[in-house]
């Protein structure tokens, strides 16, 4: 039987376990050190959403978008959840050159500190009796969004959906979950979120690709405004 030289043997399980303990201790220390220096320990207070007041104002007032006039802002109930339905009309020359001159925006801001995103898209699609096709992803800066065509009750829309968060967005609640974990460890706060749905009216047999440039533009604009007024 050949014995390997000590320098070429793999690490024993004892040394591997020790390395894991050291690594986990270092991570814990990085998370706890700021609390130690400030004298405020995470378990002394329940983490909260610092922007909860701005989110609640957003639910009642709607969102201002440069280049577009807000013509309607009203709450609507979808599966026992309150959304804000806002309708916009183009007013700037740039917006008036868009393929559509008006669109709708549905917002569901986080209602309270303990509320988590729960795939609100399913409730919305069911309430509207949507049939969906042409699913794809849009990437707009730090935002990844769902983009698809939906029709039902005689109306067709190009639809964009994502959860807006500080410094980005994504249609999956999982992305919010990990951002929320980091926020609790590093700042002892919860990550705010807003469920966003942009509805662009389109011709029943229109090509969704024709509406993609406007969808990208509005996704960036809505995210920018949400970060400015409700997610700071």
C-alpha atoms as a printed R data frame, in Angstrom:
    type eleno elety resid chain resno       x      y       z
1   ATOM     1    CA   UNK     A     1   0.000  0.000   0.000
2   ATOM     2    CA   UNK     A     2   1.385  3.378  -1.016
3   ATOM     3    CA   UNK     A     3   1.202  6.174   1.540
4   ATOM     4    CA   UNK     A     4   0.887  9.703   0.182
5   ATOM     5    CA   UNK     A     5   3.379 12.264   1.447
6   ATOM     6    CA   UNK     A     6   1.906 14.517   4.105
7   ATOM     7    CA   UNK     A     7   2.073 17.533   1.785
8   ATOM     8    CA   UNK     A     8  -0.178 15.852  -0.822
9   ATOM     9    CA   UNK     A     9  -2.836 14.383   1.473
10  ATOM    10    CA   UNK     A    10  -6.299 15.935   1.356
11  ATOM    11    CA   UNK     A    11  -7.392 17.915   4.420
12  ATOM    12    CA   UNK     A    12  -8.840 15.783   7.178
13  ATOM    13    CA   UNK     A    13 -12.476 16.302   8.167
14  ATOM    14    CA   UNK     A    14 -11.318 17.895  11.420
15  ATOM    15    CA   UNK     A    15  -9.511 20.684   9.573
16  ATOM    16    CA   UNK     A    16 -12.407 21.162   7.151
17  ATOM    17    CA   UNK     A    17 -14.846 21.549  10.054
18  ATOM    18    CA   UNK     A    18 -12.520 24.009  11.733
19  ATOM    19    CA   UNK     A    19 -12.291 26.088   8.540
20  ATOM    20    CA   UNK     A    20 -16.084 26.203   8.281
21  ATOM    21    CA   UNK     A    21 -16.426 27.343  11.884
22  ATOM    22    CA   UNK     A    22 -13.884 30.111  11.321
23  ATOM    23    CA   UNK     A    23 -15.630 31.270   8.128
24  ATOM    24    CA   UNK     A    24 -19.082 31.314   9.749
25  ATOM    25    CA   UNK     A    25 -17.724 33.151  12.771
26  ATOM    26    CA   UNK     A    26 -16.182 35.782  10.511
27  ATOM    27    CA   UNK     A    27 -19.487 36.307   8.691
28  ATOM    28    CA   UNK     A    28 -21.384 36.577  11.960
29  ATOM    29    CA   UNK     A    29 -18.827 39.044  13.253
30  ATOM    30    CA   UNK     A    30 -19.209 41.236  10.171
31  ATOM    31    CA   UNK     A    31 -22.975 41.359  10.702
32  ATOM    32    CA   UNK     A    32 -22.815 41.950  14.464
33  ATOM    33    CA   UNK     A    33 -19.916 44.440  14.613
34  ATOM    34    CA   UNK     A    34 -21.971 47.488  13.510
35  ATOM    35    CA   UNK     A    35 -24.598 46.689  16.145
36  ATOM    36    CA   UNK     A    36 -21.896 46.284  18.813
37  ATOM    37    CA   UNK     A    37 -20.343 49.641  17.980
38  ATOM    38    CA   UNK     A    38 -23.724 51.411  18.000
39  ATOM    39    CA   UNK     A    39 -25.039 49.601  21.070
40  ATOM    40    CA   UNK     A    40 -28.228 48.605  19.201
41  ATOM    41    CA   UNK     A    41 -28.701 44.855  18.951
42  ATOM    42    CA   UNK     A    42 -30.944 43.377  16.205
43  ATOM    43    CA   UNK     A    43 -32.975 41.319  18.662
44  ATOM    44    CA   UNK     A    44 -33.879 44.360  20.763
45  ATOM    45    CA   UNK     A    45 -36.289 45.731  18.114
46  ATOM    46    CA   UNK     A    46 -38.312 44.167  15.313
47  ATOM    47    CA   UNK     A    47 -36.997 45.271  11.877
48  ATOM    48    CA   UNK     A    48 -39.387 47.566  10.056
49  ATOM    49    CA   UNK     A    49 -39.792 49.222   6.662
50  ATOM    50    CA   UNK     A    50 -38.411 52.742   6.962
51  ATOM    51    CA   UNK     A    51 -40.410 53.912   3.926
52  ATOM    52    CA   UNK     A    52 -43.840 52.662   5.047
53  ATOM    53    CA   UNK     A    53 -45.364 56.176   5.127
54  ATOM    54    CA   UNK     A    54 -44.218 56.926   1.566
55  ATOM    55    CA   UNK     A    55 -45.623 53.595   0.389
56  ATOM    56    CA   UNK     A    56 -49.010 54.319   1.944
57  ATOM    57    CA   UNK     A    57 -49.086 57.779   0.341
58  ATOM    58    CA   UNK     A    58 -48.310 56.173  -3.008
59  ATOM    59    CA   UNK     A    59 -51.363 53.969  -2.609
60  ATOM    60    CA   UNK     A    60 -53.669 56.990  -2.324
61  ATOM    61    CA   UNK     A    61 -51.953 59.599  -4.514
62  ATOM    62    CA   UNK     A    62 -50.608 57.568  -7.423
63  ATOM    63    CA   UNK     A    63 -47.283 58.276  -9.147
64  ATOM    64    CA   UNK     A    64 -46.228 61.338 -11.149
65  ATOM    65    CA   UNK     A    65 -44.450 60.519 -14.425
66  ATOM    66    CA   UNK     A    66 -42.641 63.256 -16.414
67  ATOM    67    CA   UNK     A    67 -44.067 63.611 -19.913
68  ATOM    68    CA   UNK     A    68 -47.364 61.986 -18.969
69  ATOM    69    CA   UNK     A    69 -50.473 63.522 -17.408
70  ATOM    70    CA   UNK     A    70 -52.103 61.557 -14.595
71  ATOM    71    CA   UNK     A    71 -55.826 61.559 -15.454
72  ATOM    72    CA   UNK     A    72 -57.167 58.916 -13.047
73  ATOM    73    CA   UNK     A    73 -55.902 57.535  -9.724
74  ATOM    74    CA   UNK     A    74 -58.215 55.331  -7.720
75  ATOM    75    CA   UNK     A    75 -58.019 52.279  -5.476
76  ATOM    76    CA   UNK     A    76 -59.364 48.977  -6.762
77  ATOM    77    CA   UNK     A    77 -59.731 45.644  -4.942
78  ATOM    78    CA   UNK     A    78 -58.221 42.509  -6.464
79  ATOM    79    CA   UNK     A    79 -58.589 39.326  -4.419
80  ATOM    80    CA   UNK     A    80 -58.890 41.259  -1.137
81  ATOM    81    CA   UNK     A    81 -55.807 43.335  -1.924
82  ATOM    82    CA   UNK     A    82 -55.873 47.054  -2.660
83  ATOM    83    CA   UNK     A    83 -54.189 48.220  -5.840
84  ATOM    84    CA   UNK     A    84 -53.965 51.759  -7.205
85  ATOM    85    CA   UNK     A    85 -55.148 52.108 -10.794
86  ATOM    86    CA   UNK     A    86 -53.619 55.135 -12.522
87  ATOM    87    CA   UNK     A    87 -54.241 56.214 -16.097
88  ATOM    88    CA   UNK     A    88 -51.902 58.494 -18.052
89  ATOM    89    CA   UNK     A    89 -52.106 60.549 -21.233
90  ATOM    90    CA   UNK     A    90 -49.121 61.721 -23.286
91  ATOM    91    CA   UNK     A    91 -48.355 65.449 -22.995
92  ATOM    92    CA   UNK     A    92 -44.683 65.917 -23.959
93  ATOM    93    CA   UNK     A    93 -43.642 65.805 -27.635
94  ATOM    94    CA   UNK     A    94 -41.506 62.732 -26.910
95  ATOM    95    CA   UNK     A    95 -44.397 60.850 -25.291
96  ATOM    96    CA   UNK     A    96 -46.780 61.926 -28.047
97  ATOM    97    CA   UNK     A    97 -44.506 60.213 -30.573
98  ATOM    98    CA   UNK     A    98 -45.047 56.865 -28.808
99  ATOM    99    CA   UNK     A    99 -47.149 54.140 -30.485
100 ATOM   100    CA   UNK     A   100 -49.827 54.611 -27.804
101 ATOM   101    CA   UNK     A   101 -50.979 57.930 -26.358
102 ATOM   102    CA   UNK     A   102 -52.292 56.551 -23.083
103 ATOM   103    CA   UNK     A   103 -51.611 53.666 -20.755
104 ATOM   104    CA   UNK     A   104 -52.572 52.328 -17.337
105 ATOM   105    CA   UNK     A   105 -50.400 51.626 -14.319
106 ATOM   106    CA   UNK     A   106 -51.394 49.270 -11.503
107 ATOM   107    CA   UNK     A   107 -49.434 49.615  -8.255
108 ATOM   108    CA   UNK     A   108 -49.675 47.502  -5.125
109 ATOM   109    CA   UNK     A   109 -47.321 49.086  -2.563
110 ATOM   110    CA   UNK     A   110 -46.338 47.022   0.445
111 ATOM   111    CA   UNK     A   111 -49.294 47.580   2.819
112 ATOM   112    CA   UNK     A   112 -47.474 47.040   6.124
113 ATOM   113    CA   UNK     A   113 -44.109 46.052   7.595
114 ATOM   114    CA   UNK     A   114 -44.930 42.337   7.768
115 ATOM   115    CA   UNK     A   115 -46.340 41.981   4.236
116 ATOM   116    CA   UNK     A   116 -44.265 40.044   1.717
117 ATOM   117    CA   UNK     A   117 -44.663 39.769  -2.066
118 ATOM   118    CA   UNK     A   118 -46.753 36.711  -2.922
119 ATOM   119    CA   UNK     A   119 -46.919 36.499  -6.725
120 ATOM   120    CA   UNK     A   120 -49.681 39.070  -7.037
121 ATOM   121    CA   UNK     A   121 -49.479 38.522 -10.812
122 ATOM   122    CA   UNK     A   122 -51.570 35.353 -10.468
123 ATOM   123    CA   UNK     A   123 -54.420 37.197  -8.727
124 ATOM   124    CA   UNK     A   124 -54.362 39.968 -11.319
125 ATOM   125    CA   UNK     A   125 -54.407 37.623 -14.315
126 ATOM   126    CA   UNK     A   126 -57.270 35.630 -12.782
127 ATOM   127    CA   UNK     A   127 -59.324 38.727 -11.997
128 ATOM   128    CA   UNK     A   128 -58.963 39.985 -15.578
129 ATOM   129    CA   UNK     A   129 -59.575 36.560 -17.202
130 ATOM   130    CA   UNK     A   130 -56.382 37.044 -19.185
131 ATOM   131    CA   UNK     A   131 -55.060 34.679 -21.790
132 ATOM   132    CA   UNK     A   132 -51.317 35.149 -22.049
133 ATOM   133    CA   UNK     A   133 -48.802 34.554 -24.811
134 ATOM   134    CA   UNK     A   134 -45.390 35.708 -25.964
135 ATOM   135    CA   UNK     A   135 -43.761 35.679 -22.541
136 ATOM   136    CA   UNK     A   136 -40.280 37.134 -22.389
137 ATOM   137    CA   UNK     A   137 -37.995 39.089 -20.037
138 ATOM   138    CA   UNK     A   138 -37.071 42.751 -20.294
139 ATOM   139    CA   UNK     A   139 -33.836 44.061 -18.800
140 ATOM   140    CA   UNK     A   140 -33.861 47.783 -18.127
141 ATOM   141    CA   UNK     A   141 -30.858 48.916 -16.118
142 ATOM   142    CA   UNK     A   142 -31.084 47.170 -12.749
143 ATOM   143    CA   UNK     A   143 -34.654 45.958 -13.418
144 ATOM   144    CA   UNK     A   144 -35.668 42.588 -14.815
145 ATOM   145    CA   UNK     A   145 -39.367 42.468 -15.744
146 ATOM   146    CA   UNK     A   146 -41.923 40.114 -17.252
147 ATOM   147    CA   UNK     A   147 -43.202 41.197 -20.650
148 ATOM   148    CA   UNK     A   148 -46.074 39.496 -22.447
149 ATOM   149    CA   UNK     A   149 -49.288 39.946 -24.364
150 ATOM   150    CA   UNK     A   150 -52.602 39.477 -22.566
151 ATOM   151    CA   UNK     A   151 -56.139 39.599 -23.846
152 ATOM   152    CA   UNK     A   152 -59.567 39.104 -22.397
153 ATOM   153    CA   UNK     A   153 -63.015 40.703 -22.376
154 ATOM   154    CA   UNK     A   154 -62.389 42.237 -25.785
155 ATOM   155    CA   UNK     A   155 -59.175 44.061 -24.792
156 ATOM   156    CA   UNK     A   156 -55.526 43.359 -25.581
157 ATOM   157    CA   UNK     A   157 -52.525 44.691 -23.694
158 ATOM   158    CA   UNK     A   158 -48.768 44.562 -23.775
159 ATOM   159    CA   UNK     A   159 -48.006 43.976 -20.087
160 ATOM   160    CA   UNK     A   160 -44.870 44.643 -18.043
161 ATOM   161    CA   UNK     A   161 -44.608 43.403 -14.429
162 ATOM   162    CA   UNK     A   162 -41.963 43.498 -11.707
163 ATOM   163    CA   UNK     A   163 -41.448 44.068  -7.980
164 ATOM   164    CA   UNK     A   164 -39.804 47.458  -7.573
165 ATOM   165    CA   UNK     A   165 -37.251 47.658  -4.756
166 ATOM   166    CA   UNK     A   166 -34.516 50.137  -3.883
167 ATOM   167    CA   UNK     A   167 -31.890 50.081  -6.649
168 ATOM   168    CA   UNK     A   168 -33.623 47.552  -8.858
169 ATOM   169    CA   UNK     A   169 -36.483 45.164  -9.407
170 ATOM   170    CA   UNK     A   170 -37.447 41.629 -10.415
171 ATOM   171    CA   UNK     A   171 -40.686 39.675 -10.996
172 ATOM   172    CA   UNK     A   172 -39.664 36.877  -8.612
173 ATOM   173    CA   UNK     A   173 -40.335 37.195  -4.842
174 ATOM   174    CA   UNK     A   174 -37.120 35.243  -4.308
175 ATOM   175    CA   UNK     A   175 -35.036 38.225  -5.351
176 ATOM   176    CA   UNK     A   176 -36.800 40.358  -2.742
177 ATOM   177    CA   UNK     A   177 -36.241 37.662  -0.107
178 ATOM   178    CA   UNK     A   178 -32.453 37.738  -0.459
179 ATOM   179    CA   UNK     A   179 -32.378 41.540  -0.618
180 ATOM   180    CA   UNK     A   180 -34.469 41.595   2.548
181 ATOM   181    CA   UNK     A   181 -32.082 39.206   4.316
182 ATOM   182    CA   UNK     A   182 -29.102 41.429   3.492
183 ATOM   183    CA   UNK     A   183 -30.987 44.520   4.633
184 ATOM   184    CA   UNK     A   184 -31.807 42.970   8.008
185 ATOM   185    CA   UNK     A   185 -28.211 41.837   8.583
186 ATOM   186    CA   UNK     A   186 -26.511 45.051   7.533
187 ATOM   187    CA   UNK     A   187 -29.025 47.819   8.361
188 ATOM   188    CA   UNK     A   188 -31.595 46.118  10.627
189 ATOM   189    CA   UNK     A   189 -34.421 47.268   8.330
190 ATOM   190    CA   UNK     A   190 -36.762 45.506   5.915
191 ATOM   191    CA   UNK     A   191 -36.570 45.974   2.139
192 ATOM   192    CA   UNK     A   192 -39.649 47.823   0.786
193 ATOM   193    CA   UNK     A   193 -41.384 46.641  -2.379
194 ATOM   194    CA   UNK     A   194 -44.061 47.714  -4.838
195 ATOM   195    CA   UNK     A   195 -45.788 45.330  -7.253
196 ATOM   196    CA   UNK     A   196 -45.906 47.112 -10.630
197 ATOM   197    CA   UNK     A   197 -47.993 46.343 -13.720
198 ATOM   198    CA   UNK     A   198 -47.838 48.530 -16.832
199 ATOM   199    CA   UNK     A   199 -50.695 48.051 -19.312
200 ATOM   200    CA   UNK     A   200 -50.201 49.268 -22.880
201 ATOM   201    CA   UNK     A   201 -53.373 48.955 -24.989
202 ATOM   202    CA   UNK     A   202 -52.636 47.247 -28.295
203 ATOM   203    CA   UNK     A   203 -54.421 46.059 -31.403
204 ATOM   204    CA   UNK     A   204 -55.889 42.544 -31.030
205 ATOM   205    CA   UNK     A   205 -53.577 41.183 -33.734
206 ATOM   206    CA   UNK     A   206 -50.727 43.624 -33.158
207 ATOM   207    CA   UNK     A   207 -47.129 42.452 -32.788
208 ATOM   208    CA   UNK     A   208 -45.904 42.756 -29.199
209 ATOM   209    CA   UNK     A   209 -42.421 43.612 -30.472
210 ATOM   210    CA   UNK     A   210 -43.806 46.948 -31.723
211 ATOM   211    CA   UNK     A   211 -44.576 47.935 -28.132
212 ATOM   212    CA   UNK     A   212 -41.296 46.794 -26.606
213 ATOM   213    CA   UNK     A   213 -39.420 50.134 -26.975
214 ATOM   214    CA   UNK     A   214 -42.188 51.999 -25.106
215 ATOM   215    CA   UNK     A   215 -42.375 49.202 -22.534
216 ATOM   216    CA   UNK     A   216 -38.641 49.587 -21.878
217 ATOM   217    CA   UNK     A   217 -38.931 53.372 -21.626
218 ATOM   218    CA   UNK     A   218 -41.851 53.242 -19.178
219 ATOM   219    CA   UNK     A   219 -40.227 50.521 -17.065
220 ATOM   220    CA   UNK     A   220 -37.182 52.725 -16.526
221 ATOM   221    CA   UNK     A   221 -39.312 55.808 -15.870
222 ATOM   222    CA   UNK     A   222 -41.626 54.129 -13.355
223 ATOM   223    CA   UNK     A   223 -38.701 52.528 -11.496
224 ATOM   224    CA   UNK     A   224 -36.853 55.863 -11.370
225 ATOM   225    CA   UNK     A   225 -39.866 57.682  -9.957
226 ATOM   226    CA   UNK     A   226 -40.629 54.968  -7.404
227 ATOM   227    CA   UNK     A   227 -37.062 55.062  -6.139
228 ATOM   228    CA   UNK     A   228 -37.290 58.858  -5.886
229 ATOM   229    CA   UNK     A   229 -40.577 59.161  -3.988
230 ATOM   230    CA   UNK     A   230 -41.309 55.865  -2.209
231 ATOM   231    CA   UNK     A   231 -38.257 53.585  -2.048
232 ATOM   232    CA   UNK     A   232 -35.532 55.963  -0.849
